[in-house]
XYZ file of C-alpha atoms in Angstrom:
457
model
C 122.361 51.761 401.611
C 122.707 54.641 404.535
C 120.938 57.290 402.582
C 122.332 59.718 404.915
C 125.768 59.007 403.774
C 124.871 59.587 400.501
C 123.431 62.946 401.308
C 125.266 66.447 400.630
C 123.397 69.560 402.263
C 125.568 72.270 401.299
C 123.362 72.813 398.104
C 120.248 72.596 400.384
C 121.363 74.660 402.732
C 122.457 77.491 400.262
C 119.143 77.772 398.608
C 117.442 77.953 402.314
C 119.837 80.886 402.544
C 119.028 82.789 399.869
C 115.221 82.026 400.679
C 115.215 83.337 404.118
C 116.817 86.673 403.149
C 112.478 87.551 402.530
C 112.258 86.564 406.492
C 114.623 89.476 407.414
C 113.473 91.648 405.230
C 109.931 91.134 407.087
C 111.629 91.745 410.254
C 113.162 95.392 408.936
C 109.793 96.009 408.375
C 108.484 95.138 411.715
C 111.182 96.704 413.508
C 111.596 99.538 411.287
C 108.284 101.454 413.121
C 110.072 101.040 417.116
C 112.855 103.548 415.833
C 111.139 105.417 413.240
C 107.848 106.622 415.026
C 109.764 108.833 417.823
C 112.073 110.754 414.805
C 108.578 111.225 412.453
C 106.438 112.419 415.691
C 109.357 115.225 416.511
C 110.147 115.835 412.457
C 110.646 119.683 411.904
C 108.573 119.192 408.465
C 104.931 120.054 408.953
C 103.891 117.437 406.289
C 105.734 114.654 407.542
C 104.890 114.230 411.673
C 102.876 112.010 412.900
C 100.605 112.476 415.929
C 99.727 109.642 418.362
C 97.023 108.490 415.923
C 98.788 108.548 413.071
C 101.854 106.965 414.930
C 99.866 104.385 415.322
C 98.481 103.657 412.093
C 102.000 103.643 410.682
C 102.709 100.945 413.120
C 99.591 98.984 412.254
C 99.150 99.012 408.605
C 101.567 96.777 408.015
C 99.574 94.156 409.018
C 96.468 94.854 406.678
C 99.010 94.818 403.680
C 100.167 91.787 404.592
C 96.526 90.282 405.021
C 96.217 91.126 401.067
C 99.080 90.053 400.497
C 99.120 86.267 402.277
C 95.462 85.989 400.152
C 97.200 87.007 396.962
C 100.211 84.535 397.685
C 97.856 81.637 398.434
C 97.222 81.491 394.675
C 100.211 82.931 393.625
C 102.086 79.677 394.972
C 100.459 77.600 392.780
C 99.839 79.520 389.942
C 103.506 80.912 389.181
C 105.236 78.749 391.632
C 107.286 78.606 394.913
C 110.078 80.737 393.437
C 108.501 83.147 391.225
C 106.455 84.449 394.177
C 109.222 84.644 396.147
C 111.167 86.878 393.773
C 107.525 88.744 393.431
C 107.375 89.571 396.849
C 110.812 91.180 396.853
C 109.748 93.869 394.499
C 106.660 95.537 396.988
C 109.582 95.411 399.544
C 111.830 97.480 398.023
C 109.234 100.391 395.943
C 107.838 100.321 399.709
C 110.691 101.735 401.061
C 111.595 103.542 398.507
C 108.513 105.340 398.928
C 109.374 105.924 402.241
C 112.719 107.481 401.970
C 111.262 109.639 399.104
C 108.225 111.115 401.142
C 107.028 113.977 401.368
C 103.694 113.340 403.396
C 102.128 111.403 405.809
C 100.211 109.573 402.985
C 103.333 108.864 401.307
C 104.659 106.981 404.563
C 101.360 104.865 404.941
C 101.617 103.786 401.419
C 105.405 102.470 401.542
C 104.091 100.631 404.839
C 101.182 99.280 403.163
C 103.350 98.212 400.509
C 106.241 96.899 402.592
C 103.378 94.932 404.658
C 101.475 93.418 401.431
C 105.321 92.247 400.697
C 105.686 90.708 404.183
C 102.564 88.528 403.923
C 103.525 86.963 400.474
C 107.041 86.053 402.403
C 105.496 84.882 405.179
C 103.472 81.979 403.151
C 106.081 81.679 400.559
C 109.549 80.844 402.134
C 108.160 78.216 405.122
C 106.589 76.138 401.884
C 109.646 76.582 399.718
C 112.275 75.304 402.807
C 109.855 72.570 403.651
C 109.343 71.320 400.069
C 113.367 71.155 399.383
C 114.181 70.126 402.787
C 114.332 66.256 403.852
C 112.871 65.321 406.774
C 116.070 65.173 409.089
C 116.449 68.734 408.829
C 113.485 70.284 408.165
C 112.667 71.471 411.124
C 115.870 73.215 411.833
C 115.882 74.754 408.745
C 112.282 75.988 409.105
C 112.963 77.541 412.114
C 115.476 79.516 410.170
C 112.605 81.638 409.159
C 111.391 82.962 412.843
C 114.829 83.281 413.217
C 115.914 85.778 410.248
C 112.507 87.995 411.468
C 114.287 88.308 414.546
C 117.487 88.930 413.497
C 115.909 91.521 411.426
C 114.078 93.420 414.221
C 117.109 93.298 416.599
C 119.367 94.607 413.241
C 116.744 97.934 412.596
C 116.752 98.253 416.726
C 120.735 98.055 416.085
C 120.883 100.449 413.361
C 118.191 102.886 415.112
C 120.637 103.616 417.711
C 123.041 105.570 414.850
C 120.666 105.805 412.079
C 117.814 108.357 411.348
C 114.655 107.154 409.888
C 116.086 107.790 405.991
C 118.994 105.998 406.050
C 117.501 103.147 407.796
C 114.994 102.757 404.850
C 117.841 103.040 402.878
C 119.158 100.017 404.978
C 115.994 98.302 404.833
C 115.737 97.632 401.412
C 119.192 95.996 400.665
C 117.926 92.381 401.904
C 114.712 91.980 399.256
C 117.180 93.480 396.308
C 120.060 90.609 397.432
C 116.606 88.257 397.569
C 115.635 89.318 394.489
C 119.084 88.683 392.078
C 120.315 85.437 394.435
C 116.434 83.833 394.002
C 117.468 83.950 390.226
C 119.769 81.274 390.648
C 117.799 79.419 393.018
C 115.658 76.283 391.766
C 111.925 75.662 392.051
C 111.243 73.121 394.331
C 111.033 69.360 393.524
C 107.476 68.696 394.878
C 105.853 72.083 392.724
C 107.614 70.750 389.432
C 106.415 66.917 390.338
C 102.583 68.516 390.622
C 102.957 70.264 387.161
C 104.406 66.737 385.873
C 107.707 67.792 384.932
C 109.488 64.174 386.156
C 113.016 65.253 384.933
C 113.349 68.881 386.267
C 112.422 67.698 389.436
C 114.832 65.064 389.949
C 117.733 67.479 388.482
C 116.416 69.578 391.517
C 116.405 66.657 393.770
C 120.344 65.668 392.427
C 121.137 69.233 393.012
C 119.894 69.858 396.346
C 120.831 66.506 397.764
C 124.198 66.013 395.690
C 125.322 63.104 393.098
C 125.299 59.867 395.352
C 121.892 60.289 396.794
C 118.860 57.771 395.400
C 116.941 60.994 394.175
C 114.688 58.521 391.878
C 113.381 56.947 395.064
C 112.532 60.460 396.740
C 110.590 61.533 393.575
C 108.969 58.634 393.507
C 107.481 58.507 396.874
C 106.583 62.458 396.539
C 104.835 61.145 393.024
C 102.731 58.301 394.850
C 101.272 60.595 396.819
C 100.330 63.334 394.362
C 98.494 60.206 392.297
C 96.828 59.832 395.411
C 95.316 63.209 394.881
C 95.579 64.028 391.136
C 92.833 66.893 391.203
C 93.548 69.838 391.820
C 91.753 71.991 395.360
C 87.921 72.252 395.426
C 86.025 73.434 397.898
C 84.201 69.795 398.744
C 87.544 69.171 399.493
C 86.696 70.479 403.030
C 84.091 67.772 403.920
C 87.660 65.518 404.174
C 89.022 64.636 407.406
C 92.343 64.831 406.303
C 91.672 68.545 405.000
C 89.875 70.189 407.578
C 92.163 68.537 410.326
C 95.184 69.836 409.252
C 93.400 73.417 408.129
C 91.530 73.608 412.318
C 95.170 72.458 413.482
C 96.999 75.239 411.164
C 94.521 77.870 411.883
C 94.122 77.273 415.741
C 98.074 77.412 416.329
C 98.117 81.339 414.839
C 95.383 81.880 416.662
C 96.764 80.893 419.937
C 100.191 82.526 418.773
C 98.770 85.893 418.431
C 96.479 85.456 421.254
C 99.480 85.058 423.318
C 99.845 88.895 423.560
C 103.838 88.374 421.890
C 102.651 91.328 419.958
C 101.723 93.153 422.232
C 104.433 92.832 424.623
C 106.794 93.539 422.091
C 105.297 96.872 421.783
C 105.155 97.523 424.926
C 108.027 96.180 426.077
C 109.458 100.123 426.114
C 106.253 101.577 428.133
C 106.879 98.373 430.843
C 110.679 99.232 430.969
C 110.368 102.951 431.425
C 107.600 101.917 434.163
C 109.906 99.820 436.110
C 112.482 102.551 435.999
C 114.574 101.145 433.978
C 116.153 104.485 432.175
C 117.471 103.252 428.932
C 114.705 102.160 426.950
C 116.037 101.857 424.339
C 118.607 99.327 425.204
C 115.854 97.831 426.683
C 114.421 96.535 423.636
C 117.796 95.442 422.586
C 117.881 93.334 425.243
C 114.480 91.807 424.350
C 115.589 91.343 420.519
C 119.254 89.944 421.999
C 117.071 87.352 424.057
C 114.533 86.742 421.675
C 117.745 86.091 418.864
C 119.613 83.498 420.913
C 115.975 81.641 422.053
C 115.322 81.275 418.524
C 118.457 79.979 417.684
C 118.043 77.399 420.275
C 114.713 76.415 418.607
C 116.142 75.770 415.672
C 119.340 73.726 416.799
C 117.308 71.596 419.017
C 113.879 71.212 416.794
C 114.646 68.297 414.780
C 116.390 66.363 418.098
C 113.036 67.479 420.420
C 110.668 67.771 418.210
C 107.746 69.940 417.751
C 105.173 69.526 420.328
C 107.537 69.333 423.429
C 108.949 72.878 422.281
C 104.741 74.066 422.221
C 103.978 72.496 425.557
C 107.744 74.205 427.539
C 107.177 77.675 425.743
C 103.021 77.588 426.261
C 103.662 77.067 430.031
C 106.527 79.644 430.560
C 104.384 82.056 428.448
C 101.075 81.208 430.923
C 103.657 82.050 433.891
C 105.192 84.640 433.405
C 101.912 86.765 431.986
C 99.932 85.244 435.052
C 103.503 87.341 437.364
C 102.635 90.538 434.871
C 99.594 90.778 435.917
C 100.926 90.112 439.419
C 102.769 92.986 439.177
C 100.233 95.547 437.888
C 97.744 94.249 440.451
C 100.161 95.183 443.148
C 100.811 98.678 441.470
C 97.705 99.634 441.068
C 96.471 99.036 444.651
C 96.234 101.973 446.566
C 98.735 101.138 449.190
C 100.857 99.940 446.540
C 104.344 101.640 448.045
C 105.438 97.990 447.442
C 106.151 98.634 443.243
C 109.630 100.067 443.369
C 110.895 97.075 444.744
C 109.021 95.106 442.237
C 109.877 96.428 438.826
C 112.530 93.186 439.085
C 109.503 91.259 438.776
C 108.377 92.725 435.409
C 111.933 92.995 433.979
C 112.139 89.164 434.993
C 108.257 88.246 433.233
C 108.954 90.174 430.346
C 112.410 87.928 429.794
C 111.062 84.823 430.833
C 108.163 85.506 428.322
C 109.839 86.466 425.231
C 112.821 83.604 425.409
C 109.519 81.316 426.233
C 107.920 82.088 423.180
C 110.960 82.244 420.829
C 111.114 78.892 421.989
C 108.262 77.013 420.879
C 105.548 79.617 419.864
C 107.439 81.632 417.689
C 108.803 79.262 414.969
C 106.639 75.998 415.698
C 103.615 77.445 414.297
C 105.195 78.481 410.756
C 107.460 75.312 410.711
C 103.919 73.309 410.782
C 101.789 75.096 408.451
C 103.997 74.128 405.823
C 103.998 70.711 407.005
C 100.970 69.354 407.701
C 98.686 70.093 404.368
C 98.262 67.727 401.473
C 99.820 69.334 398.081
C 96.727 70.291 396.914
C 95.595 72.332 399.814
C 98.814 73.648 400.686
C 98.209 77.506 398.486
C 94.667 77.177 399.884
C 95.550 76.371 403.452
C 98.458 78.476 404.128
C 96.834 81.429 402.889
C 94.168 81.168 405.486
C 96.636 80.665 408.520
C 98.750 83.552 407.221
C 95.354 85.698 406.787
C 94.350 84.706 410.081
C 97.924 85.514 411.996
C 98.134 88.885 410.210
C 94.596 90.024 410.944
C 94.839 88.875 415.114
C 97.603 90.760 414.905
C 96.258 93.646 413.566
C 92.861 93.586 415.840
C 94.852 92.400 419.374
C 97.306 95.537 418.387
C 94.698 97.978 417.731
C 92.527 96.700 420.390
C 95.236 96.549 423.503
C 94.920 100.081 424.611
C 91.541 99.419 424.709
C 91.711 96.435 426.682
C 94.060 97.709 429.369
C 91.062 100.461 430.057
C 88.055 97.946 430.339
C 89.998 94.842 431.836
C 92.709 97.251 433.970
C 96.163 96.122 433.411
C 96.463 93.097 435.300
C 93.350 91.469 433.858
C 95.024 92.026 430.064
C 97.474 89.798 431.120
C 95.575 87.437 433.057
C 93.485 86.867 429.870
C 96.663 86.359 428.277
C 97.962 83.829 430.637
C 94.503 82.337 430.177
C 94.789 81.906 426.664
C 98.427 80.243 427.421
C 97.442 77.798 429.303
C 94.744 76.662 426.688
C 97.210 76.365 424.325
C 99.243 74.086 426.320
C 95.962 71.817 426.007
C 95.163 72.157 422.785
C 98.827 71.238 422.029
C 98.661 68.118 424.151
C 95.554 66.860 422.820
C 95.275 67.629 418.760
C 98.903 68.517 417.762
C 100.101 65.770 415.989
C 104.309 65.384 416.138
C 105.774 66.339 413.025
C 109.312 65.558 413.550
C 111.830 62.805 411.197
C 108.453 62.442 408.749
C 108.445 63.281 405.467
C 105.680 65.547 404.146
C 103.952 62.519 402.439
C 104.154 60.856 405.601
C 102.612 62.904 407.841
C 99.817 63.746 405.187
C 99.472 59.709 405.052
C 99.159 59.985 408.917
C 96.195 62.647 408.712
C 94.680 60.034 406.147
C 94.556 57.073 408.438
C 93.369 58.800 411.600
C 90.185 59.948 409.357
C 89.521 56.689 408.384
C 89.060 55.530 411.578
C-alpha cells in the first residue's frame, strides 16, 4: 500500500499549531525588551526607569530564567509528559507579564522577565520534542522549522506593535499567545512515542489514528516506535554516557548551539539599531523591522524547503554566508576606524548589505536546523536528559556572548569582534561537513538505529 495516500495531516498539522503558539510567545518575550527599554529609561516615574545598567539587565535576564527553566523541563518532559509541560510553561508566561504591566519598581520588572524567561526555556525544549514525536518523517522537518519561525514572527509582531504601543499595553499584548496555548493545549493529545514509553499500547495508537487519520496502518507505526523502545527498556543513567550512540548525538546536539550562539546572531540582533544609526541610516527603528521582515520570510523559506534539501546543505549555505558577510563587517569597521578613514560615508552600504546578507543567512540554516535536530537525533531515553543540556547550553552562550560583547568590542576593537565571528563561521561549516549526520525522510528510530551502527564499528 502507498502509505502516503493513506495519510491525512490536517489533524497533525492542527496540533503543531496549537504547539507552536509557546514559540511566539518566546519571541514577545525576546522582542518585547527592543521597544520597551527606550520608554522605561525616559519613564517620568522615579521607581520605574532604568539606567544603562539596569537596561541591560532587563534585556539579559531573560536568558538566566530560561537556563532554569530548560533544566527544570528536561525532567519535566518525562516526568509529567510532552503536553503537561507544555501547558506548564504557559502559566510563568503569562504571571510574568502580568507582573510587568502591574509594576511598580524596577524589581518588579526583573522578576516578570525572569519569569517570562524561565517560561521561554521550558518552550524551547518542549515544543521541538512534541512536533518531532507526532510528526512523520516526510514532514518533520518543515514542521520543526515552524518553531524558529513563530520566534520570529513573534519578535517582528512586538517590533510591529512597538511602533503604536507603549510598554503596558504591549505586555498586555504579550500575554494573549501562552493564555490561547494554555486552553487550545487542553484539547491537544500527548504524543504517541511518550504514551508507548509509559506502555499505554492503546492510547497511543488512538493518537497515532488521530493524528494520521482512519486509513493509515497506525499498528505498523507503533510497532516500529515499540521495537525500538525494547531495544532500550531502562530508563536514563548516567553510564549511559560511556555509549557511542549517546554521547554522539549529545557532542553533535551540544556543539550545533554552541556554534549557533557563537555566531554573534545575538548580538547582531542587538545591535542591529547602533550599526544602522552608524551608517546613517535615520529610522532605526524601521530598521529593525526590516531585519525581523528579512529574518520572517528566510525562515519561511527554511521551512518550505527543509524536508526537499535537507538539513546539512541548509548548515553548510547559511554557515558560509554568515562567515562572509561578518568577515565584510569587520571590513567595514576596519576602514572606519583608520585614521584617514574619510572613505566610511560611502560605505555604510556595505554594513546595511552584511547585516542583510547575515541575518537571511542564518534564518536559513542556523536558525531552525539546530532545534529541528536536537529533537531528532537522541534515543527516547536520553531525549529529557539531552535536550535539557543543549537548551542549557544555548541559553547560557547567549547570556555570556550578550553580556560580554561590549566588552569584546573594547579589547578586540570592532573589526576583530567580527572577525572572530566570521572565524567561528567558518568552523562551523567544517564541523557540519564532517560530523553532522543528515537527518532528512528518517524516522526517529531510524536515525537513532543509524547512531547505533556507526558505534559499532
Amino acid at each position: 500500500i502507498n502509505i502516503e495516500l493513506c495519510m491525512k495531516n490536517s489533524k497533525l498539522y492542527l496540533a503543531t499549531f496549537v504547539s507552536v503558539l509557546g514559540p511566539l510567545s518566546f519571541g514577545f518575550v525576546l522582542g518585547y525588551s527592543s521597544p520597551a527599554i527606550p520608554d522605561l529609561t525616559t519613564i517620568d516615574d522615579p521607581h520605574l526607569r532604568l539606567n544603562d545598567d539596569q537596561a541591560s539587565w532587563f534585556g539579559s535576564i531573560v536568558t538566566l530564567g530560561a537556563m532554569v527553566g530548560g533544566l527544570l523541563a528536561g525532567w519535566m518532559v518525562e516526568r509529567i509528559g510532552r503536553k503537561l509541560s507544555l501547558m506548564f510553561s504557559s502559566l510563568p508566561f503569562v504571571f510574568g507579564f502580568t507582573i510587568i504591566i502591574a509594576a511598580r519598581s524596577v524589581w518588579m520588572l526583573y522578576l516578570g522577565r525572569a519569569l517570562t524567561g524561565f517560561a521561554s526555556g521550558i518552550a524551547s525544549l518542549v515544543v521541538p520534542l512534541y512536533i518531532s514525536e507526532m510528526a512523520h518523517e516526510r514532514v518533520r522537518g518543515t514542521l520543526g522549522s515552524c518553531v524558529q519561525l513563530m520566534v520570529v514572527l513573534g519578535i517582528m509582531g512586538v517590533y510591529l506593535a512597538g511602533l503604536f504601543l507603549d510598554w503596558r499595553w504591549l505586555a498586555i499584548c504579550s500575554s494573549i499567545p501562552p493564555t490561547l496555548l494554555l486552553v487550545c493545549m487542553c484539547f491537544m493529545p500527548e504524543t504517541p512515542r511518550f504514551l508507548l514509553s509509559r506502555g499505554k499500547q492503546r492510547e497511543a495508537e488512538e493518537v497515532l489514528r488521530y493524528l494520521r487519520g482512519p486509513d493509515a496502518p497506525v499498528e505498523y507505526e507503533c510497532d516500529r516506535i515499540k521495537e525500538a523502545f525494547d531495544e532500550e527498556c531502562s530508563s536514563f543513567q548516567m553510564s549511559d554516557l560511556k555509549e557511542a550512540h549517546v554521547y554522539k548525538p549529545l557532542a553533535i546536539g551540544i556543539l550545533l548551539m554552541i556554534f549557533q550562539q557563537m555566531s554573534g546572531i545575538n548580538t547582531i540582533m542587538f545591535y542591529a539599531e547602533n550599526i544602522f544609526e552608524q551608517a546613517h541610516f535615520k529610522e532605526s527603528d524601521l530598521a529593525s523591522l526590516i531585519v525581523g521582515v528579512i529574518q520572517v520570510v528566510f525562515t519561511a523559506v527554511a521551512a518550505l524547503i527543509m524536508d526537499k534539501a535537507g538539513r546539512k546543505i541548509l548548515l553548510i549555505i547559511s554557515g558560509v554566508a554568515m562567515a562572509i558577510s561578518t568577515t565584510a563587517m569587520g571590513v567595514y569597521f576596519y576602514l572606519v576606524s583608520t585614521p584617514e578613514g574619510g572613505v566610511h560615508t560611502d560605505m555604510s552600504w556595505l554594513a546595511l548589505a552584511s547585516v542583510a546578507v547575515f541575518i537571511a543567512g542564518f534564518a536559513l540554516g542556523w536558525g531552525p536546523v539546530p532545534w529541528l535536530i536536537m529533537s531528532e537525533i537522541f534515543p527516547v531515553k536520553v531525549r529529557g536528559v539531552g535536550s535539557s543540556l543543549c537548551v542549557l547550553t544555548n541559553w547560557s552562550l547567549a547570556f555570556i556572548v550578550t553580556k560580554t560583547f561590549q566588552d569584546m568590542m573594547k579589547s578586540l576593537t570592532r573589526a576583530g569582534t567580527f572577525w572572530l565571528f566570521a572565524c567561528m563561521c567558518i568552523l562551523n561549516v567544517i564541523f557540519t561537513m564532517v560530523f553532522v549526520p543528515e537527518t532528512k525522510g528518517k524516522t526517529l528510530e531510524q536515525i537513532e538505529q543509524t547512531f547505533r551502527e556507526s558505534s559499532d564499528q
